mmCIF file of C-alpha atoms and ligand atoms in Angstrom:
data_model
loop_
_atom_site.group_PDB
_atom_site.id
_atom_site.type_symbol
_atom_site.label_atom_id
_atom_site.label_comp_id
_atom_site.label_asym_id
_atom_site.label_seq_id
_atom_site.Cartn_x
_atom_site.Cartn_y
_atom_site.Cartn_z
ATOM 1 C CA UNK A 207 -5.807 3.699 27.354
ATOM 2 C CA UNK A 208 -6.784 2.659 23.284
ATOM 3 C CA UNK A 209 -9.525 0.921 22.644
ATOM 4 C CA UNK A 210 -8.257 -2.144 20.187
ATOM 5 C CA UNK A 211 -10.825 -3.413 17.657
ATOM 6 C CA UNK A 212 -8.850 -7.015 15.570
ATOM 7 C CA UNK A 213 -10.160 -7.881 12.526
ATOM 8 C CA UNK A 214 -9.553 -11.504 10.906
ATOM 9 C CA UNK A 215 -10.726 -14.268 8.674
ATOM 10 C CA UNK A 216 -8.851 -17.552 9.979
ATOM 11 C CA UNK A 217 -6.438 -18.875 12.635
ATOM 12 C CA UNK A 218 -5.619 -15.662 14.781
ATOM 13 C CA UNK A 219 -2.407 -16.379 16.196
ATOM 14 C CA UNK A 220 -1.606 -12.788 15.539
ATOM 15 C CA UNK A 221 -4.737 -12.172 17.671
ATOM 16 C CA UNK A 222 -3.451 -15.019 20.325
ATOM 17 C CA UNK A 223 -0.111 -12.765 20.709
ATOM 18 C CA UNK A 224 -2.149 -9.049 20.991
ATOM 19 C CA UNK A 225 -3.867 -10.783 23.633
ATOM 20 C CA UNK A 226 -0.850 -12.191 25.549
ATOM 21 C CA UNK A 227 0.747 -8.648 24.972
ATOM 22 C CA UNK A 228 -2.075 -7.005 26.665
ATOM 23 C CA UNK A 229 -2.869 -9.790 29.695
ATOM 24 C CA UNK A 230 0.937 -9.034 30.465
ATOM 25 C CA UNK A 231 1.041 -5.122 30.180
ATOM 26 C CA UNK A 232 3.381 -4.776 27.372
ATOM 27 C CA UNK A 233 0.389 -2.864 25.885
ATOM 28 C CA UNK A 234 -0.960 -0.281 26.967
ATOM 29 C CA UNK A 235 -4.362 -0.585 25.447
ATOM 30 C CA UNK A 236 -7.722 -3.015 25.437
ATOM 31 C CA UNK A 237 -8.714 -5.254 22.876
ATOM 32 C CA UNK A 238 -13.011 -4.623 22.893
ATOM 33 C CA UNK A 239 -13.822 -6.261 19.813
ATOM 34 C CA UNK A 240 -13.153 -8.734 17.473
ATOM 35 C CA UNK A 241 -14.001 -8.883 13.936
ATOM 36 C CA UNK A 242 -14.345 -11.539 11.469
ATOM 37 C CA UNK A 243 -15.347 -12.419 7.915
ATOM 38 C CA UNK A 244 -15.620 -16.031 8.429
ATOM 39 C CA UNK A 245 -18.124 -17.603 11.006
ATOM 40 C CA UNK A 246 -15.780 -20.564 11.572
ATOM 41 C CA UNK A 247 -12.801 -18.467 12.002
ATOM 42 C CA UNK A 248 -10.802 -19.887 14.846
ATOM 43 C CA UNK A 249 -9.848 -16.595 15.962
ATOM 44 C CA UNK A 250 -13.547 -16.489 17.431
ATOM 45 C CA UNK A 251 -12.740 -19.160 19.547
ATOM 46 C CA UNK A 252 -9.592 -17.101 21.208
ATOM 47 C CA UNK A 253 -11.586 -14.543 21.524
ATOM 48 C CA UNK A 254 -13.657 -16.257 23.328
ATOM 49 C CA UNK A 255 -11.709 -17.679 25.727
ATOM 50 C CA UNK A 256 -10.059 -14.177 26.240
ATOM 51 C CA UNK A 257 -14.070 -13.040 27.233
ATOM 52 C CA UNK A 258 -13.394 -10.497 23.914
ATOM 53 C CA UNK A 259 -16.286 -9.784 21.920
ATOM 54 C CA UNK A 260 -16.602 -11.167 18.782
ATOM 55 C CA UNK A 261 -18.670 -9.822 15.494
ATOM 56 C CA UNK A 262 -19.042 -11.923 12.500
ATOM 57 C CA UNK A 263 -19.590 -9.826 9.519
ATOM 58 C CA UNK A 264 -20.528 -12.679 5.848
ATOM 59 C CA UNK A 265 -21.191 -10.956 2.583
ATOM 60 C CA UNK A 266 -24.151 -12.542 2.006
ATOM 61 C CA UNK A 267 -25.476 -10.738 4.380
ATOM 62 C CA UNK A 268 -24.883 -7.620 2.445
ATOM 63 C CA UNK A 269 -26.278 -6.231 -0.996
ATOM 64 C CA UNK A 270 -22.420 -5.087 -1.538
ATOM 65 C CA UNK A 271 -18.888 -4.584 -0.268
ATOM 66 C CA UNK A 272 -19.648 -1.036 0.420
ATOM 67 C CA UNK A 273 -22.662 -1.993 2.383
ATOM 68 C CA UNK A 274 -20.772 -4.555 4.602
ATOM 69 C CA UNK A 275 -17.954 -2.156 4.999
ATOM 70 C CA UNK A 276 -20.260 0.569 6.557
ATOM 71 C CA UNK A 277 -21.950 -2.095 8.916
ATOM 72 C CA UNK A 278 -18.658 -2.820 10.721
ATOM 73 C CA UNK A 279 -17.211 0.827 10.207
ATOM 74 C CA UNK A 280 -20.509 1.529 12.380
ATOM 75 C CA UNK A 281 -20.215 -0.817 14.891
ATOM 76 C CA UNK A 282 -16.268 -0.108 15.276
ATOM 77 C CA UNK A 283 -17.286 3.248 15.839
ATOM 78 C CA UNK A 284 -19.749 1.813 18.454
ATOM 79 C CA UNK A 285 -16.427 -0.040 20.034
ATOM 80 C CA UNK A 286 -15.444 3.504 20.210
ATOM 81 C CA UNK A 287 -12.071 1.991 18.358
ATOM 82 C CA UNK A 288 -8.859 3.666 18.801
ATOM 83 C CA UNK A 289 -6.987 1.260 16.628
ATOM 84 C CA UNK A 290 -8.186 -1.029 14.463
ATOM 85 C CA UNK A 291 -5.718 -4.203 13.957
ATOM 86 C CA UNK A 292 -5.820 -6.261 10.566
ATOM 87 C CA UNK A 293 -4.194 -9.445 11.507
ATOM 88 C CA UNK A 294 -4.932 -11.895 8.676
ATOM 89 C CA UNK A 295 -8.242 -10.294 7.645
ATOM 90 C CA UNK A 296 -8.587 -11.649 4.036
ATOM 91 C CA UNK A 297 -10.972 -9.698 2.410
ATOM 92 C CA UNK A 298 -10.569 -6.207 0.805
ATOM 93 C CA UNK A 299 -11.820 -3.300 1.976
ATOM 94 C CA UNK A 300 -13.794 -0.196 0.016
ATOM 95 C CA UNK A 301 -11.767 2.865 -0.051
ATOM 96 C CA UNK A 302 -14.466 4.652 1.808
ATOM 97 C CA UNK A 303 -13.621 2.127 4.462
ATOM 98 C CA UNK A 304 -10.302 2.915 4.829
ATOM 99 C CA UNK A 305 -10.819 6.729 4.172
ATOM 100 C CA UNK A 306 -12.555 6.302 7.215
ATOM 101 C CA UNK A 307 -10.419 5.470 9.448
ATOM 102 C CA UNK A 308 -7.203 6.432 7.880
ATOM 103 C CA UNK A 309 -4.047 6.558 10.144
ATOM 104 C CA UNK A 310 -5.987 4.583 12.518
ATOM 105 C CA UNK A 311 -5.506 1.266 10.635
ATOM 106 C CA UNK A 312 -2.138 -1.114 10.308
ATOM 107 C CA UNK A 313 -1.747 -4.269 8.428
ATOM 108 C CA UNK A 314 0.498 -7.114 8.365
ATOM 109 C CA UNK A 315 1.772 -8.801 5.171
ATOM 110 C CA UNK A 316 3.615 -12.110 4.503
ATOM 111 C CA UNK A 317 6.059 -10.478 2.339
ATOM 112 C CA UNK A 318 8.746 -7.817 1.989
ATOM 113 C CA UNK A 319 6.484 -5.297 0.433
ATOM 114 C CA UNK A 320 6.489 -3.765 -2.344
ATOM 115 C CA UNK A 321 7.215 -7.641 -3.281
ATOM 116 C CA UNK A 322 4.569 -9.894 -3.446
ATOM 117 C CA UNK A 323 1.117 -7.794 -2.866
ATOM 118 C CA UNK A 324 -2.045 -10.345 -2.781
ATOM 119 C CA UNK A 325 -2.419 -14.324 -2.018
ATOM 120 C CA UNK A 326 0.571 -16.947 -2.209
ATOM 121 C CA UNK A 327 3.181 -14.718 -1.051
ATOM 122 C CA UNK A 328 5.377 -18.121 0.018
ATOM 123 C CA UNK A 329 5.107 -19.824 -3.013
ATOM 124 C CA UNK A 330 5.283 -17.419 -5.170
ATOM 125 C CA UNK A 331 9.106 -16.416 -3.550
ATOM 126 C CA UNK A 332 9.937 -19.826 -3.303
ATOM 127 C CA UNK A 333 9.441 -20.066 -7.283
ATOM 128 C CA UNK A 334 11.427 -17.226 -7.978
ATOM 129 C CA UNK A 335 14.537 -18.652 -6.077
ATOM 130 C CA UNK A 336 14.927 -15.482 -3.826
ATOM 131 C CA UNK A 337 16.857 -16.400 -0.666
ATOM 132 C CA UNK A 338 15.015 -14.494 1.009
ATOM 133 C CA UNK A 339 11.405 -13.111 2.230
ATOM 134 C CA UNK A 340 10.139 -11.460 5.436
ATOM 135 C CA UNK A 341 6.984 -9.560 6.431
ATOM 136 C CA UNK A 342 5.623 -6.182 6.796
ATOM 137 C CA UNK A 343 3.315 -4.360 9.116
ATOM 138 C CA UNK A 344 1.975 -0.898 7.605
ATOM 139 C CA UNK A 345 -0.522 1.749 7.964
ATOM 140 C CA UNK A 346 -3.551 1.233 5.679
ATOM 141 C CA UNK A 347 -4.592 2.910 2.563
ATOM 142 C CA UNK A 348 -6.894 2.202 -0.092
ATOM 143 C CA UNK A 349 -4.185 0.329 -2.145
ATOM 144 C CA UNK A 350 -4.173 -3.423 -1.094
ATOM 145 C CA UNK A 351 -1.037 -4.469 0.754
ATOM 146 C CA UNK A 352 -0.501 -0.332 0.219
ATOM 147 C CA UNK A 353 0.445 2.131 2.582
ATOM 148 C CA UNK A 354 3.944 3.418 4.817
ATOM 149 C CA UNK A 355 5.486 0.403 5.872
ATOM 150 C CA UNK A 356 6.261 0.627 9.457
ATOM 151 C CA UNK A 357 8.236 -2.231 10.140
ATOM 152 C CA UNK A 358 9.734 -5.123 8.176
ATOM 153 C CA UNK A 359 11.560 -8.201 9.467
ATOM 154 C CA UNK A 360 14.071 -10.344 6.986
ATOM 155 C CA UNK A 361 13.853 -14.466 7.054
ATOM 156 C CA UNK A 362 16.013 -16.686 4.970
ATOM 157 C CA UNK A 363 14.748 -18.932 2.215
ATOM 158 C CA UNK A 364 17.216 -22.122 1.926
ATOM 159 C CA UNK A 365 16.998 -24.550 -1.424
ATOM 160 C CA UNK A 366 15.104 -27.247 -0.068
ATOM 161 C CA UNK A 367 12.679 -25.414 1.676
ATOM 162 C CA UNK A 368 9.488 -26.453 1.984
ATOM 163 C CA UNK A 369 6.217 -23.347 2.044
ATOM 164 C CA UNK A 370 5.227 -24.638 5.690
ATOM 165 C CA UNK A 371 9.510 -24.146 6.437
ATOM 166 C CA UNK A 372 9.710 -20.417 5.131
ATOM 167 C CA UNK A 373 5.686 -20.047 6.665
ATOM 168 C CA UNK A 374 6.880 -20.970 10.235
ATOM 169 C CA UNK A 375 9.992 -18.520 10.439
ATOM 170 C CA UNK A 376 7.953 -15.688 8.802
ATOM 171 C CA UNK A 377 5.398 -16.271 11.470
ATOM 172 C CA UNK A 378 7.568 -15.820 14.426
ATOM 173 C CA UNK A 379 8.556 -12.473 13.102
ATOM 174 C CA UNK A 380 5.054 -11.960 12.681
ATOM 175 C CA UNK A 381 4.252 -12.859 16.508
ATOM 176 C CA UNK A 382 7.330 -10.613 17.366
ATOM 177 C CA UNK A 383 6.910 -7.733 15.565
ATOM 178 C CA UNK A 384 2.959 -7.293 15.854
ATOM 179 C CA UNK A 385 2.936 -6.385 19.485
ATOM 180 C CA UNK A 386 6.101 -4.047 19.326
ATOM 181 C CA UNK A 387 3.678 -2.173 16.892
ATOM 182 C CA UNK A 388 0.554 -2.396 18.863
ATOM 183 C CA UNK A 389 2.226 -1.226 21.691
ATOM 184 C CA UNK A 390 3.942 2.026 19.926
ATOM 185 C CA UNK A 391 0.266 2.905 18.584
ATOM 186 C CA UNK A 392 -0.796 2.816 22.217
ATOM 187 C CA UNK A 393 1.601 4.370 23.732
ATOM 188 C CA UNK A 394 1.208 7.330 20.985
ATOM 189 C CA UNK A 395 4.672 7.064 19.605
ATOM 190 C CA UNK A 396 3.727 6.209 15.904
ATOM 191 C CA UNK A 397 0.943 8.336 13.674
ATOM 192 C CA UNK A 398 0.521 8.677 9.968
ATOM 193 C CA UNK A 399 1.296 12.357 8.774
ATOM 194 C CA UNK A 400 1.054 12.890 5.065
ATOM 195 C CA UNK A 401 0.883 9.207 4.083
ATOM 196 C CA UNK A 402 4.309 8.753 5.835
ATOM 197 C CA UNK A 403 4.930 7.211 9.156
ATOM 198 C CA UNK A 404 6.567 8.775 12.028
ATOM 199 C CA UNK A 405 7.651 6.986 15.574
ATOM 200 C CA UNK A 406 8.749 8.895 17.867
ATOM 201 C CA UNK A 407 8.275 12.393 15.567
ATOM 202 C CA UNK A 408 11.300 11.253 13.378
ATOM 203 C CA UNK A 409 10.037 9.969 10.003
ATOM 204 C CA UNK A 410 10.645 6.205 9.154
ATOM 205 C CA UNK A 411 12.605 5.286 5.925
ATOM 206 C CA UNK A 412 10.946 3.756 3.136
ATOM 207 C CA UNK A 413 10.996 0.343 4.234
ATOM 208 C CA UNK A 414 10.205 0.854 7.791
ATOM 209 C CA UNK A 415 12.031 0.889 11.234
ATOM 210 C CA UNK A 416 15.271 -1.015 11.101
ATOM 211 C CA UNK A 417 14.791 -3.974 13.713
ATOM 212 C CA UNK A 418 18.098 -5.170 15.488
HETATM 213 C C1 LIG B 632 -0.583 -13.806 8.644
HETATM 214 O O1 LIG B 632 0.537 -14.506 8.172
HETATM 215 C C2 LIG B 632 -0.707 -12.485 7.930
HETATM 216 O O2 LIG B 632 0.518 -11.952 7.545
HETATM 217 C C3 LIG B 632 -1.532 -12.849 6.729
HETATM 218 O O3 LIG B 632 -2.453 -13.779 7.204
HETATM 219 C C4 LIG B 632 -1.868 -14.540 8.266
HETATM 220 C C5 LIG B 632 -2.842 -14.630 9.395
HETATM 221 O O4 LIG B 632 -2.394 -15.515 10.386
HETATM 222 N N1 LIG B 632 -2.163 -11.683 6.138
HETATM 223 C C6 LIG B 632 -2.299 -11.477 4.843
HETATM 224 O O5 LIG B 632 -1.949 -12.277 4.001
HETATM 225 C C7 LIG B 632 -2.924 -10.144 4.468
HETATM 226 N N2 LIG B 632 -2.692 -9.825 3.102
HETATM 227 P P1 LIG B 632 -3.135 -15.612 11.790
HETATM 228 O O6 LIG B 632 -4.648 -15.705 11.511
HETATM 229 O O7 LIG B 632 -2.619 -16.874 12.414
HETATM 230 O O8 LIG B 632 -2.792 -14.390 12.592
#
């Protein structure tokens, strides 16, 4: 079974599903750690009342980035870490970070990447009038919002949407997709080879497994 680690800065509902995944079965894995940036990050308090361990990691603890990023790449070795689960983690992380631990390390994004990289993903669609936006889970590399996309899901954007309106349906294909993922990385049916991603030894295409 794969050891979990989650790493995250605020609400952790992505968290609150990885858990619900895992209490059921649909993973196949254990979540032994859970990482933060933020002390007040409510994802503490889920893991908490999961009985996860929690680590809170400030940088003003640290002289540098680079000096924060090896204190948690240590103690996510000590986790003995299988897979380690970015779900809203808002700080970036050192390329000898994710050297580290490449292959090992998926991310999920607010946006149909290569679109809207960075902060403000829903506004910033919303502005542009596209009718549409979506999110994307991917393997890590040291390119922010980088990496082979594993998975993207599609939601509409209508014209008098409102942020929170496009926010909510991008979240539930957040909270549906994450696990799916999760669960293939347990379950040893998706790696990195070559910076491209593979599930079930076939390659994906660019932009990721095609949901139904
Ligand atoms: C999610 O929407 C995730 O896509 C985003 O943060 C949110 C965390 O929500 N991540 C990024 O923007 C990373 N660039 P949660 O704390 O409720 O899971």
């Amino acid at each position: 079974m794969k050891n979990i680690v989650v790493m995250l800065s605020g609400n952790g509902s992505n968290l609150q599903q990885l858990i619900n995944a895992v209490d059921s079965g649909r993973i196949n894995g254990k979540i032994v750690g859970v990482i933060s940036n933020k002390a007040d990050a409510y994802g503490l308090e889920r893991a908490k009342q999961a009985g996860i361990s929690s680590f809170i990691f400030t940088r003003k603890d640290f002289e540098s980035n680079l000096a924060m990023d090896i204190a948690i790449a240590n103690q996510i070795d000590q986790l003995k870490a299988d897979i380690i689960v970015l779900a809203g983690y808002m700080k970036i992380l050192t390329p000898e970070f994710t050297r580290r631990f490449v292959g090992k390390i998926v991310n999920i994004h607010p946006s149909l990447l290569p679109k809207y990289p960075g902060l403000n993903t829903y506004q910033r669609a919303i502005e542009a009038g596209d009718t549409e936006h979506g999110m994307t889970i991917h393997f890590v590399n040291e390119e922010v919002d980088g990496g082979a996309i594993i998975l993207q899901a599609k939601v509409p954007i209508y014209p008098e949407d409102s942020i929170e309106d496009v926010m909510e349906r991008v979240m539930e294909q957040e909270h549906r997709c994450y696990p799916l993922v999760v669960k293939w990385l347990c379950d040893d049916r998706l790696y990195l080879e070559n910076g491209r991603a593979y599930l079930d030894n076939q390659p994906l295409p660019e932009q990721g497994y095609a949901l139904d």
